[in-house]
Coordinates of C-alpha atoms in Angstrom, one line a residue:
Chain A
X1 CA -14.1 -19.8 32.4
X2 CA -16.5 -18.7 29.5
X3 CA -16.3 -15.8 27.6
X4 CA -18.7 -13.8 25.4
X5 CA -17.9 -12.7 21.8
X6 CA -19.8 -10.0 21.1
X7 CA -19.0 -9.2 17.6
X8 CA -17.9 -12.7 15.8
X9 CA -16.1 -10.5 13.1
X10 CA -12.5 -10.3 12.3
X11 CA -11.0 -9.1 15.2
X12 CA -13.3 -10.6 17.5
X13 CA -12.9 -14.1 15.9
X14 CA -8.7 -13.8 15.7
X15 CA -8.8 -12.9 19.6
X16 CA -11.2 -16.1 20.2
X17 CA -8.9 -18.4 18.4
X18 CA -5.8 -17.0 19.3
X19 CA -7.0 -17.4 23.2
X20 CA -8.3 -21.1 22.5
X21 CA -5.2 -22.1 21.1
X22 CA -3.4 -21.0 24.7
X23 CA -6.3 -22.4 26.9
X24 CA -8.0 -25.0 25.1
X25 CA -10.6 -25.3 28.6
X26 CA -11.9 -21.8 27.6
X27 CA -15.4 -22.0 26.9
X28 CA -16.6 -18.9 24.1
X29 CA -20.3 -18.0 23.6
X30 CA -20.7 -16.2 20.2
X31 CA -23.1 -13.1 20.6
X32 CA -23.9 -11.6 16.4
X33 CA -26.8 -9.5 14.9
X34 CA -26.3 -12.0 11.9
X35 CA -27.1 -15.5 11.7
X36 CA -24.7 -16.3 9.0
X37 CA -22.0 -14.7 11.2
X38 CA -22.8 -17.0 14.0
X39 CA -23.3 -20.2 12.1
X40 CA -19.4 -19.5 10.0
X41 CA -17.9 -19.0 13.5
X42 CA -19.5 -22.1 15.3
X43 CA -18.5 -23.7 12.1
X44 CA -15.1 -22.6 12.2
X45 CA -14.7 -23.3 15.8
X46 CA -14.6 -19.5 17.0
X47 CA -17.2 -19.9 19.7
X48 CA -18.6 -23.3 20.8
X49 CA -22.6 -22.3 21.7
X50 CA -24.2 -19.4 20.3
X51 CA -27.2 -17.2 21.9
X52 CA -29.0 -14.0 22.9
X53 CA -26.8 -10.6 24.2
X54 CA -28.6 -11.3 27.7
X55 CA -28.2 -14.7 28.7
X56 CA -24.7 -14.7 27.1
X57 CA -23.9 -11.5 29.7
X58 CA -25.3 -13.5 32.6
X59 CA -22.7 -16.5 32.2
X60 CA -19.3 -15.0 31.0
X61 CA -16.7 -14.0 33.1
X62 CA -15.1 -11.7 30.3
X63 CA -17.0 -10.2 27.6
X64 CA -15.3 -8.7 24.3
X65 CA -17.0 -6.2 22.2
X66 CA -15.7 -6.7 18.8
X67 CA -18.5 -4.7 16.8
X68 CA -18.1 -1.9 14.3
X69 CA -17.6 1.1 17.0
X70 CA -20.8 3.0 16.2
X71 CA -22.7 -0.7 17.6
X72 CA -20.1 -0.4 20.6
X73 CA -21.5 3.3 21.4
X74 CA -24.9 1.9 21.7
X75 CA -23.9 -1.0 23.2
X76 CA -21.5 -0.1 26.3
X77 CA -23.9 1.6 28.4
X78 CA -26.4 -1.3 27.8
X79 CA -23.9 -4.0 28.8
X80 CA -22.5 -1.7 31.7
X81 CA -26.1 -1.5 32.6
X82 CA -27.0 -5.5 33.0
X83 CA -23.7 -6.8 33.4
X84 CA -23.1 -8.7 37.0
X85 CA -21.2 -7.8 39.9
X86 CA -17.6 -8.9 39.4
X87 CA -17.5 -9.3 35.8
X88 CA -15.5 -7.9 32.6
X89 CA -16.2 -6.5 29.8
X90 CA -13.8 -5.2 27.1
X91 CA -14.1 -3.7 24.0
X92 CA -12.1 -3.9 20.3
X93 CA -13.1 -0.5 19.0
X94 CA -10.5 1.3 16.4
X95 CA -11.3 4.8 18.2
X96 CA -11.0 5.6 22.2
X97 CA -12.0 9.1 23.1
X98 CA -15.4 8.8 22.5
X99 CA -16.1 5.6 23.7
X100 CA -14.3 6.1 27.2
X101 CA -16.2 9.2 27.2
X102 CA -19.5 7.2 27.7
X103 CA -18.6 4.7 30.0
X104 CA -17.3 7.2 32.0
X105 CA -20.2 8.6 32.7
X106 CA -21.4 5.1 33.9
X107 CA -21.8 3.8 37.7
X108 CA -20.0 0.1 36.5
X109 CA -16.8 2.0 34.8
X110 CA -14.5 0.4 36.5
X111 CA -15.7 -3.3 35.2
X112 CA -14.7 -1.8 31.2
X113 CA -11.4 -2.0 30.4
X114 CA -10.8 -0.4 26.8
X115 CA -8.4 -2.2 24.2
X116 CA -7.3 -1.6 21.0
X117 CA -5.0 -3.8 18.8
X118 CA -3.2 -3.2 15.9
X119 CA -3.8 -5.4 13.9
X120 CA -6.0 -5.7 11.1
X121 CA -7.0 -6.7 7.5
X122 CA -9.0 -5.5 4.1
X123 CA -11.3 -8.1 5.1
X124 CA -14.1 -8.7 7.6
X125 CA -16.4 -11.3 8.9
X126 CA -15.7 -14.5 10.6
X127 CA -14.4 -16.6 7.6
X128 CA -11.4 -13.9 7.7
X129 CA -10.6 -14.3 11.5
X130 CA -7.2 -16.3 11.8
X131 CA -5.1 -17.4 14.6
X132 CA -1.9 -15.2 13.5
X133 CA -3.5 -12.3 13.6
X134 CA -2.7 -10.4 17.0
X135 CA -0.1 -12.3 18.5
X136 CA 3.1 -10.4 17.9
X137 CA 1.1 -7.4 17.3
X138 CA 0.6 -3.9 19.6
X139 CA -2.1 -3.4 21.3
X140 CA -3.3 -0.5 23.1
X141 CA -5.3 0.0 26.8
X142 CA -6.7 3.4 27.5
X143 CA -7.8 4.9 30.8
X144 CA -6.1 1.3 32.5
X145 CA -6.4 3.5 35.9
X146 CA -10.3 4.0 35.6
X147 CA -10.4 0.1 35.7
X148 CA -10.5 -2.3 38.3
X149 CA -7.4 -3.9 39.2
X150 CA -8.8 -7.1 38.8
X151 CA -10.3 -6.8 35.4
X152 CA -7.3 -4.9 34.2
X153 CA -5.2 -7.7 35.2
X154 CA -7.9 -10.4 33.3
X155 CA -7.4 -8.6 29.9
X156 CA -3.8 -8.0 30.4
X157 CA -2.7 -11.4 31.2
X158 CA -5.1 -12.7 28.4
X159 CA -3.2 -10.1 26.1
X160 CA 0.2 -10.6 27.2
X161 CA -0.9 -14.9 27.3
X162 CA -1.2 -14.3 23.3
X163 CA 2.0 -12.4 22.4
X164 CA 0.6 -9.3 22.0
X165 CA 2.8 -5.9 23.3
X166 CA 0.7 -3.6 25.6
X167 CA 0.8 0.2 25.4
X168 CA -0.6 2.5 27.6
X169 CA -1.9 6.1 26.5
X170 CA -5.0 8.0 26.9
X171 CA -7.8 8.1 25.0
X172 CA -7.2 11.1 23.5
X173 CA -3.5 10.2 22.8
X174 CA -4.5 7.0 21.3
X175 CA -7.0 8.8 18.6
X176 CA -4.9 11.7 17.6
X177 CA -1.9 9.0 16.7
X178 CA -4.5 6.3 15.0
X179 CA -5.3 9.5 13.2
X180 CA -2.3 9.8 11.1
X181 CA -1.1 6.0 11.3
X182 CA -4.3 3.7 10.3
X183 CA -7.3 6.2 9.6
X184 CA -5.3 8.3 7.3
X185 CA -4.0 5.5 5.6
X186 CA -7.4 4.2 5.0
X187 CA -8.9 7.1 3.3
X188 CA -5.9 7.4 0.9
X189 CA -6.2 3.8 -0.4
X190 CA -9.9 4.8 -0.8
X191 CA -9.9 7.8 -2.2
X192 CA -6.6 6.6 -5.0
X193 CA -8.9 3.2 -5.9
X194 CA -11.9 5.5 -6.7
X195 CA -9.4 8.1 -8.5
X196 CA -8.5 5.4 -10.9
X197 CA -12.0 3.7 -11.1
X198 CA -13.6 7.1 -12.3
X199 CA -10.6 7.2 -15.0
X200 CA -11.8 3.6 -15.8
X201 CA -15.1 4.8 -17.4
X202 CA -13.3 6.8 -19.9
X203 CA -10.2 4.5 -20.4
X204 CA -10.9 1.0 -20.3
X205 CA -8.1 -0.9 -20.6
X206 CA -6.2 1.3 -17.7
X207 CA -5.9 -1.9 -15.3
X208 CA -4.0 -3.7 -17.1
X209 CA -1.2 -1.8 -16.7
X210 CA -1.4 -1.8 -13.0
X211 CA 1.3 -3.5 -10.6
X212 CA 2.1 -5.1 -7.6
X213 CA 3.2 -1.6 -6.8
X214 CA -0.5 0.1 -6.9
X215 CA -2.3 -3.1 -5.9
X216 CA 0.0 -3.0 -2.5
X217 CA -1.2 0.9 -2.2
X218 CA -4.7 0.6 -3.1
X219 CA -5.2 -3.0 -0.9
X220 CA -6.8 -1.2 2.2
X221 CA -9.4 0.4 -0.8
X222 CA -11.3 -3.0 -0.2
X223 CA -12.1 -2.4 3.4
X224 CA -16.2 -2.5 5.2
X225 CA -17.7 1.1 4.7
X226 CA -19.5 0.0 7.3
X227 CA -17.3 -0.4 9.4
X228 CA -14.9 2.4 8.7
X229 CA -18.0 5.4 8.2
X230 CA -18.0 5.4 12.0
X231 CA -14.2 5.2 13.1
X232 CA -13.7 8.4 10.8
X233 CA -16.8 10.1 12.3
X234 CA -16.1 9.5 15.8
X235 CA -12.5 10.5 15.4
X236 CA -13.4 13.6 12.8
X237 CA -11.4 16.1 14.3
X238 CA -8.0 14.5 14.1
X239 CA -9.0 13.0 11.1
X240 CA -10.0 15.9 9.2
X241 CA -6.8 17.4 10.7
X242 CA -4.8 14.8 9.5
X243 CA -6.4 14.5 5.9
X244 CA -6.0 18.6 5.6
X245 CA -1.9 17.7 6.2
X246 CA -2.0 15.5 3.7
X247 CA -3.5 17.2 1.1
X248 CA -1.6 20.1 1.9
X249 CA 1.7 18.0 1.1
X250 CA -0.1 16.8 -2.1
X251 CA -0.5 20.1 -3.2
X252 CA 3.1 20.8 -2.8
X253 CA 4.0 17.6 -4.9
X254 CA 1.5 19.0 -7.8
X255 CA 2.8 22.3 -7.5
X256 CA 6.8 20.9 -7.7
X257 CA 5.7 19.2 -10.6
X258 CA 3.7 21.9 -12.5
X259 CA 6.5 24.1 -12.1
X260 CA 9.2 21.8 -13.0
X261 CA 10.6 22.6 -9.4
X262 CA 12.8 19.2 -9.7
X263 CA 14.7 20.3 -6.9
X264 CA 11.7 20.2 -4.8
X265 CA 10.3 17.4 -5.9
X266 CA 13.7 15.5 -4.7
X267 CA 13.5 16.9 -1.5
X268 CA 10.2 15.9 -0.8
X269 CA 10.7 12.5 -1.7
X270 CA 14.3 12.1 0.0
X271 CA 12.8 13.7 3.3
X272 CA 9.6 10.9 3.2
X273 CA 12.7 8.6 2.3
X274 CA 13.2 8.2 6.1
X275 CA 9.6 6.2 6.5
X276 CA 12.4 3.0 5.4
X277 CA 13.2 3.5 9.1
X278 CA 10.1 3.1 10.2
X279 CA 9.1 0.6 8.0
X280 CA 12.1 -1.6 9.1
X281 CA 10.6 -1.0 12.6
X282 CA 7.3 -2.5 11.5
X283 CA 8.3 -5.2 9.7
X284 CA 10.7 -6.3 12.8
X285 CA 7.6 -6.7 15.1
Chain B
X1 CA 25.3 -13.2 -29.3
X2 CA 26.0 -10.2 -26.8
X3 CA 23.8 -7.9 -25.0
X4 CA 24.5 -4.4 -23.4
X5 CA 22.9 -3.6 -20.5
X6 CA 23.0 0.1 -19.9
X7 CA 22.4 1.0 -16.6
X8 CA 22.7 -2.2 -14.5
X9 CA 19.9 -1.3 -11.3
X10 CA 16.9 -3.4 -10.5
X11 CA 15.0 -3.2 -14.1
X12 CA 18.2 -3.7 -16.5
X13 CA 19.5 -6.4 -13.7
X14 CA 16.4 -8.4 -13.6
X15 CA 15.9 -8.4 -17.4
X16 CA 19.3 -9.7 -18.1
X17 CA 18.9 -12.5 -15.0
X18 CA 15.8 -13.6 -16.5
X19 CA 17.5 -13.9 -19.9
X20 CA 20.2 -15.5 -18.8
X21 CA 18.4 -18.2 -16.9
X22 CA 16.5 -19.0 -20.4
X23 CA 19.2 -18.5 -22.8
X24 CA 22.5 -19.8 -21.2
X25 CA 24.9 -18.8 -24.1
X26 CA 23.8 -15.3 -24.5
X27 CA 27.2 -12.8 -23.1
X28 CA 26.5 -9.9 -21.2
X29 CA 28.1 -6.8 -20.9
X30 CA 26.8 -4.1 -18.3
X31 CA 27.4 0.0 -18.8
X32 CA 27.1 2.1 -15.9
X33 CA 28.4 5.5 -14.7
X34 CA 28.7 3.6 -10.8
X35 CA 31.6 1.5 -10.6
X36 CA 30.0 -0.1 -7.4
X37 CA 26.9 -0.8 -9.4
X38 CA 29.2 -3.1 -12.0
X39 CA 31.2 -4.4 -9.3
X40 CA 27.7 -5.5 -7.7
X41 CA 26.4 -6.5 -11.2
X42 CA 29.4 -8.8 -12.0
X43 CA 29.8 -10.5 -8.7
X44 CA 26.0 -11.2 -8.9
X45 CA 26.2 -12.7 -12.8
X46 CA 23.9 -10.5 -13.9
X47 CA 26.8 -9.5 -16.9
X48 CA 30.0 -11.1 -17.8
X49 CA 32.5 -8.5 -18.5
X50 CA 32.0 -4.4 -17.9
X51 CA 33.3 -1.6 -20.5
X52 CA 32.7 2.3 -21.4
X53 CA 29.3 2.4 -23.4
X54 CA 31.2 3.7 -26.7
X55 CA 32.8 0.1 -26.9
X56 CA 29.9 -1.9 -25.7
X57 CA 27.6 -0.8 -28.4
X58 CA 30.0 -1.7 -30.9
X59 CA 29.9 -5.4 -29.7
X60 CA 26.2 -5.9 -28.9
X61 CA 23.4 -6.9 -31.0
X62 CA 21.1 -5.7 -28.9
X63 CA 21.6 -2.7 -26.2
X64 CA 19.1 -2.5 -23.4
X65 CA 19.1 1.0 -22.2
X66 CA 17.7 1.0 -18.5
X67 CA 18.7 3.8 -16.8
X68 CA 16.4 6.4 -15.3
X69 CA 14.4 8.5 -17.6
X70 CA 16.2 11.5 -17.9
X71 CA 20.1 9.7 -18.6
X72 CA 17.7 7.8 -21.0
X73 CA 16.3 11.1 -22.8
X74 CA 20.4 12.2 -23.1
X75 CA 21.8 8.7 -24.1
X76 CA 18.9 7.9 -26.6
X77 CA 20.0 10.4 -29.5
X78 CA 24.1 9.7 -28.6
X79 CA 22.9 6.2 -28.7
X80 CA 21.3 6.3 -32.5
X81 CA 23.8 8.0 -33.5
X82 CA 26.9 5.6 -32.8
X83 CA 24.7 2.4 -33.2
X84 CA 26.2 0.1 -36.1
X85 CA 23.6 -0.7 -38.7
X86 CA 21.3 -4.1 -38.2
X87 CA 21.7 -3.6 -34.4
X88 CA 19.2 -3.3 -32.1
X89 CA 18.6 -0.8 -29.1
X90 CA 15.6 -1.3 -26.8
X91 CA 14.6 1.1 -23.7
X92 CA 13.1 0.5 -20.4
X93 CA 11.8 3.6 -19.1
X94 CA 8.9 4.5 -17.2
X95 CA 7.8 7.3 -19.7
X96 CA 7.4 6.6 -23.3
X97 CA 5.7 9.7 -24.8
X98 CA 9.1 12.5 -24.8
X99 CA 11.7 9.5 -25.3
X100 CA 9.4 8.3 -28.5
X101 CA 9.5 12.0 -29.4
X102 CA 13.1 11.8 -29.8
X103 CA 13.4 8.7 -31.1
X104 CA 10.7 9.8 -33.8
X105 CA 13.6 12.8 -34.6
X106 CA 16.5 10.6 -35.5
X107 CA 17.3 8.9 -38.8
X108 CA 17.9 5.2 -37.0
X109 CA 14.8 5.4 -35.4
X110 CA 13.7 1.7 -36.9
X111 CA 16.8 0.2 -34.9
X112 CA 15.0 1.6 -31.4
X113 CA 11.7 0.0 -29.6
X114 CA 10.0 1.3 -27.3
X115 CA 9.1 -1.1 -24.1
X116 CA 8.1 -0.5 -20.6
X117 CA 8.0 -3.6 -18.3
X118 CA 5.0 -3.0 -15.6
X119 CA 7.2 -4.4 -12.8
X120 CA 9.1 -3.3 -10.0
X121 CA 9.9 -2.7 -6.3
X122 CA 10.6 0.0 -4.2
X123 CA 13.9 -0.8 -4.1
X124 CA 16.8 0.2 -6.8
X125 CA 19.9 -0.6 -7.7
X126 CA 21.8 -4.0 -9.1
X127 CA 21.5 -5.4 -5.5
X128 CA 18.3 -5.3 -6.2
X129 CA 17.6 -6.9 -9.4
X130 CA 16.5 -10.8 -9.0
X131 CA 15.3 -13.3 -11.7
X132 CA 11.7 -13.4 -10.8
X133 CA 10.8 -9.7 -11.3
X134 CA 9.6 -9.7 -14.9
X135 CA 8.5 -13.0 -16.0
X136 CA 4.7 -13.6 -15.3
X137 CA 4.3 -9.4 -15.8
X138 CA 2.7 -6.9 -18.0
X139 CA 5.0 -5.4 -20.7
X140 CA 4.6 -2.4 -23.1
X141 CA 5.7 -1.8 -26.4
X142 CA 5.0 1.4 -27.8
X143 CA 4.4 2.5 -31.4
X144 CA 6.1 -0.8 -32.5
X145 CA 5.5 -0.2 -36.3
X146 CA 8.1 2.2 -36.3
X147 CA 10.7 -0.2 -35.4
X148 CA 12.2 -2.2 -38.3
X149 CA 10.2 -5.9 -37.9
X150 CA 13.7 -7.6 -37.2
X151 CA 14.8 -5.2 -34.1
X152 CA 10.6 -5.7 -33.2
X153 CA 10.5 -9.6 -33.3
X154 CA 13.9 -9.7 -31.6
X155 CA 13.0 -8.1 -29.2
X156 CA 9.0 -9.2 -28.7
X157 CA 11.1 -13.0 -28.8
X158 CA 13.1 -12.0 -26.0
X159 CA 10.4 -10.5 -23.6
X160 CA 8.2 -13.9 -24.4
X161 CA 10.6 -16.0 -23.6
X162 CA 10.9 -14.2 -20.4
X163 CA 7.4 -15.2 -19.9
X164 CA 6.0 -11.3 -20.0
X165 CA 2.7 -10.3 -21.6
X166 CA 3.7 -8.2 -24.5
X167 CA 0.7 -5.1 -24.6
X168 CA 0.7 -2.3 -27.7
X169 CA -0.4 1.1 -27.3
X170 CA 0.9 4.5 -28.2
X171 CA 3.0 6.6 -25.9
X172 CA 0.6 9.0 -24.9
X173 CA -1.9 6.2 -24.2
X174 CA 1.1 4.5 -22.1
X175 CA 1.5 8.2 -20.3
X176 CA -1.9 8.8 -19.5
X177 CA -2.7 5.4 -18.0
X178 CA 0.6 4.8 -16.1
X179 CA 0.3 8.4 -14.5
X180 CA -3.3 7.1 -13.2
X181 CA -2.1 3.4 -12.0
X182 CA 1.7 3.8 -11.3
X183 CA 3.0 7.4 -11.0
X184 CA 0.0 8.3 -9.1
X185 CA 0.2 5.4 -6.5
X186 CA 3.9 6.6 -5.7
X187 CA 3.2 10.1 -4.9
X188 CA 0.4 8.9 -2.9
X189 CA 2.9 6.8 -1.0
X190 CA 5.8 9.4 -0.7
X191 CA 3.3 12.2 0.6
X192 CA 1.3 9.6 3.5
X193 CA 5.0 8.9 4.6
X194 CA 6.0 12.6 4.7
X195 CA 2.8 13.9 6.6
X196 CA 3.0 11.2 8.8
X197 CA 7.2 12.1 10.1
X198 CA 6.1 15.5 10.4
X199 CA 3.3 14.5 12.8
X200 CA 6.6 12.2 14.3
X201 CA 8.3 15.5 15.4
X202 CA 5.2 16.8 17.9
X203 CA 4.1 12.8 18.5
X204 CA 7.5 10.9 19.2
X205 CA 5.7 7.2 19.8
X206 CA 3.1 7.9 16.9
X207 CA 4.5 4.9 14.7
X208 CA 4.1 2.5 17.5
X209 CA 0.7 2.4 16.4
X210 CA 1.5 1.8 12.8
X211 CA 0.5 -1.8 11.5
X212 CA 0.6 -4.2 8.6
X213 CA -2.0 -1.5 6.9
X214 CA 0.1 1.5 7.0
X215 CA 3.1 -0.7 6.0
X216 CA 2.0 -1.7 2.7
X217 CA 0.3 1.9 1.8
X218 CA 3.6 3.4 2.2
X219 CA 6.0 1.2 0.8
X220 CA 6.1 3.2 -1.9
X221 CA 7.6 6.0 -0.4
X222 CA 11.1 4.3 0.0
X223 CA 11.3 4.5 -3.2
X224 CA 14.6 6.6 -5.2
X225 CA 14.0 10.1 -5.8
X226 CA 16.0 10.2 -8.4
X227 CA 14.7 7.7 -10.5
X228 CA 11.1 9.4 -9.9
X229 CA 11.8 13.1 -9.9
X230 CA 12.7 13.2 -14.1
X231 CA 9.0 10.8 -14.6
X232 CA 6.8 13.1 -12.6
X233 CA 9.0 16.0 -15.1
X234 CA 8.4 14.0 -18.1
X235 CA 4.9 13.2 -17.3
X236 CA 4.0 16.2 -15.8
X237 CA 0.6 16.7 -18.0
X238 CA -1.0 13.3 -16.9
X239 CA 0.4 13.0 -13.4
X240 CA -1.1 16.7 -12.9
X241 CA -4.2 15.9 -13.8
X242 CA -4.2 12.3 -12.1
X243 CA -3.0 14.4 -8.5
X244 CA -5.7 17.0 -9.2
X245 CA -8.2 14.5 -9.5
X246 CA -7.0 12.7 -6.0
X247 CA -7.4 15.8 -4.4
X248 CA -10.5 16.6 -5.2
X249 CA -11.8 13.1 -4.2
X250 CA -9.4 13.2 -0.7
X251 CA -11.1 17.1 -0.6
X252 CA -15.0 15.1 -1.0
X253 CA -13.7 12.3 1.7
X254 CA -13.2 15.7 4.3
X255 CA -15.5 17.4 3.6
X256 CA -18.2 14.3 4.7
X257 CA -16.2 14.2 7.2
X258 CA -16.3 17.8 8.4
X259 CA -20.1 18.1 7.6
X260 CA -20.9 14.2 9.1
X261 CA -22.2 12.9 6.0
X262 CA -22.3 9.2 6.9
X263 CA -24.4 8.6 4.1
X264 CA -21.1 10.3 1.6
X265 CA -18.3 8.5 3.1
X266 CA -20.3 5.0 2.6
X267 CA -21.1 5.7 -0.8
X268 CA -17.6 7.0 -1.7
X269 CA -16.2 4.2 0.1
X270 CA -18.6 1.5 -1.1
X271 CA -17.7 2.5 -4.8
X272 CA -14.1 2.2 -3.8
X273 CA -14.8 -1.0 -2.7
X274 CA -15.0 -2.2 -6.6
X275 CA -11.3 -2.1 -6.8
X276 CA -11.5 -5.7 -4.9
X277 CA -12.2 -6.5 -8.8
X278 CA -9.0 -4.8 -10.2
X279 CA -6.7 -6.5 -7.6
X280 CA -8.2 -10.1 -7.8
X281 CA -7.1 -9.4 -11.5
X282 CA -3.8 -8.4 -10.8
X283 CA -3.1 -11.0 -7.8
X284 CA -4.0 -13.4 -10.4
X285 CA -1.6 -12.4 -13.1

């Protein structure tokens, strides 16, 4: 069977290898915009033969969209459009409600089947794909009754094949929870490394007095713009909703503090105390 | 010669486990108001014998007081006041400006430094405490010309032979840049937790979809209360300030958001990105 790589980045580079190293008679076609891209993952041994979107469409069986999900907007209805009878095509994207929105307005829905995994790095590109990286991991498939039951059953079993735990939701489910668990998350790390960059101009020695502690919070802080501009604007609504909470709580922590409320300051931090649970969930997976 | 360790949680623990390992004669004598916390301290070695502070800092050359802030800011002053002369008392507290204030007050003020190790975990408590935390780290010492040279290079010996990186400054530089790189980072933590288990009340299987990502950014937040309420109170100026300035950037990140400024999130993100710099530095410490 061959399958198409569209997208020989992180995620779409782990889900090549980890597949390989199950079925080593896979054959993988690397599709990429950039030629470094494609020459680190034929290199690396992500994909064995590299070419055009096209003639990469007309041989694979399965075809993985693993682009930054403003490229996956642009480029489902294309690939519903010229993909053969019979064939599958799945996508990667970190944000659901749009992207199911446009291929459900397409004739060949039911050859899409949309995934997300969660799983992830700071880093991108090829030469950060690894192996380890989604089995053991959630993943999540949207919609799975607007698919056909045989290409649902393709990406499942190639899922399931690689140790990853499938979830079902909706699309809008899906967005509203990445919201506050991944995005969120994101654009605090961002927004505390610029905080203390900005303070850096005035007080240069301020790094050195940094820990594992901040480097552990700020980590995500080294993620693609490019790749996150787009999640948080097709998902703005929950996001904005979501980073209005959060400041809102932040403003109660400044307010405790400039008022010497120490009794509120306690509570807060005892009630978000409890994320240990969830945390010990987490780390369990 | 005999050391005191006042307060025997994860700071005072690892200190005298780090010691130990390096200096095999030294005796230690742990002080603590939690007669769990000793029995935990002495079945782990981390001190020899336990006995009511009045009595240990009779027999101790040097007394490490390492308890949180605001037991330091009441036992500093009883502490210089019962200390026998040539001895040497040492802090470990996460503020420096206030507890130097005292200090500055008292007519054995030479006997006292001033030191702040840039190390720890989100966890607390003599359990805790393990050999490894300190050596290889940042450490602080604050307005060290007015300690007497002996209690200085006693100390300074003890914290290079530990393998930390001995860093002078005064307390208010100490404040301001540990509000920005450490106090900052935790109530970023503690509040992305919190906003997060309130969204778990409406969304019951929202941390399903939490990953390695969201793990690290809110370790933070299992951090003790009570250790952190009376630093956020004793740096209430800086951390103010350091919050306000967050939310003015998270306030920047929603509101390109909100308006779809593609071209804003990239370029707040892409200048985030330069903390990749900062955290190749501290990664290689």
């Amino acid at each position: 069977m061959i399958i198409s790589i569209i997208g020989v980045g992180l995620l779409g580079g782990s889900f090549a290898l980890a597949l390989r190293e199950k079925y080593p008679h896979l054959q993988f076609i690397g599709v990429d915009q950039s030629a470094v891209n494609l020459k680190i993952a034929l290199a690396k041994g992500i994909v064995d033969e590299v070419m055009p979107l096209e003639e990469a469409l007309q041989k694979a069986e399965l075809n993985v969209l693993a682009t930054p999900v403003d490229s996956i907007q642009t480029l489902l209805p294309v690939l519903l459009n010229q993909i053969p009878a019979g064939r599958t095509l799945m996508d990667l994207g970190s944000t659901k409600e749009s992207i199911c929105a446009i291929a459900d307005n397409h004739p060949n829905r039911a050859q899409y089947v949309a995934v997300h995994p969660m799983a992830g790095t700071e880093n991108s590109g090829p030469g950060a794909a690894f192996q380890e990286l989604l089995p053991g991991k959630n993943v999540i498939i949207c919609d799975s009754k607007k698919s056909h039951p045989d290409s649902l059953a393709l990406v499942e079993a190639f899922l399931r094949d690689i140790g990853m735990k499938i979830h079902y939701m909706t699309p809008a489910e899906h967005d509203l929870h990445l919201a506050y668990v991944s995005h969120l998350s994101h654009i605090s790390s961002f927004a505390l490394g610029l905080t203390v960059l900005v303070k850096e101009k005035d007080e240069k020695a301020i790094f050195d007095m940094a820990s594992t502690g901040f480097s552990s919070t700020v980590r995500l802080a080294k993620s693609s713009p490019n790749m996150w501009a787009p999640i948080f604007d097709q998902n703005k609504q929950n996001v904005s909703r979501a980073l209005g909470d959060y400041i809102e709580l932040l403003k109660r922590f400044k307010q405790a503090i400039d008022t010497q409320d120490l009794e509120q300051s306690l509570s807060l931090m005892t009630e978000a105390n409890d994320i240990g649970r969830i945390l010990a969930g987490i780390e369990k997976k």
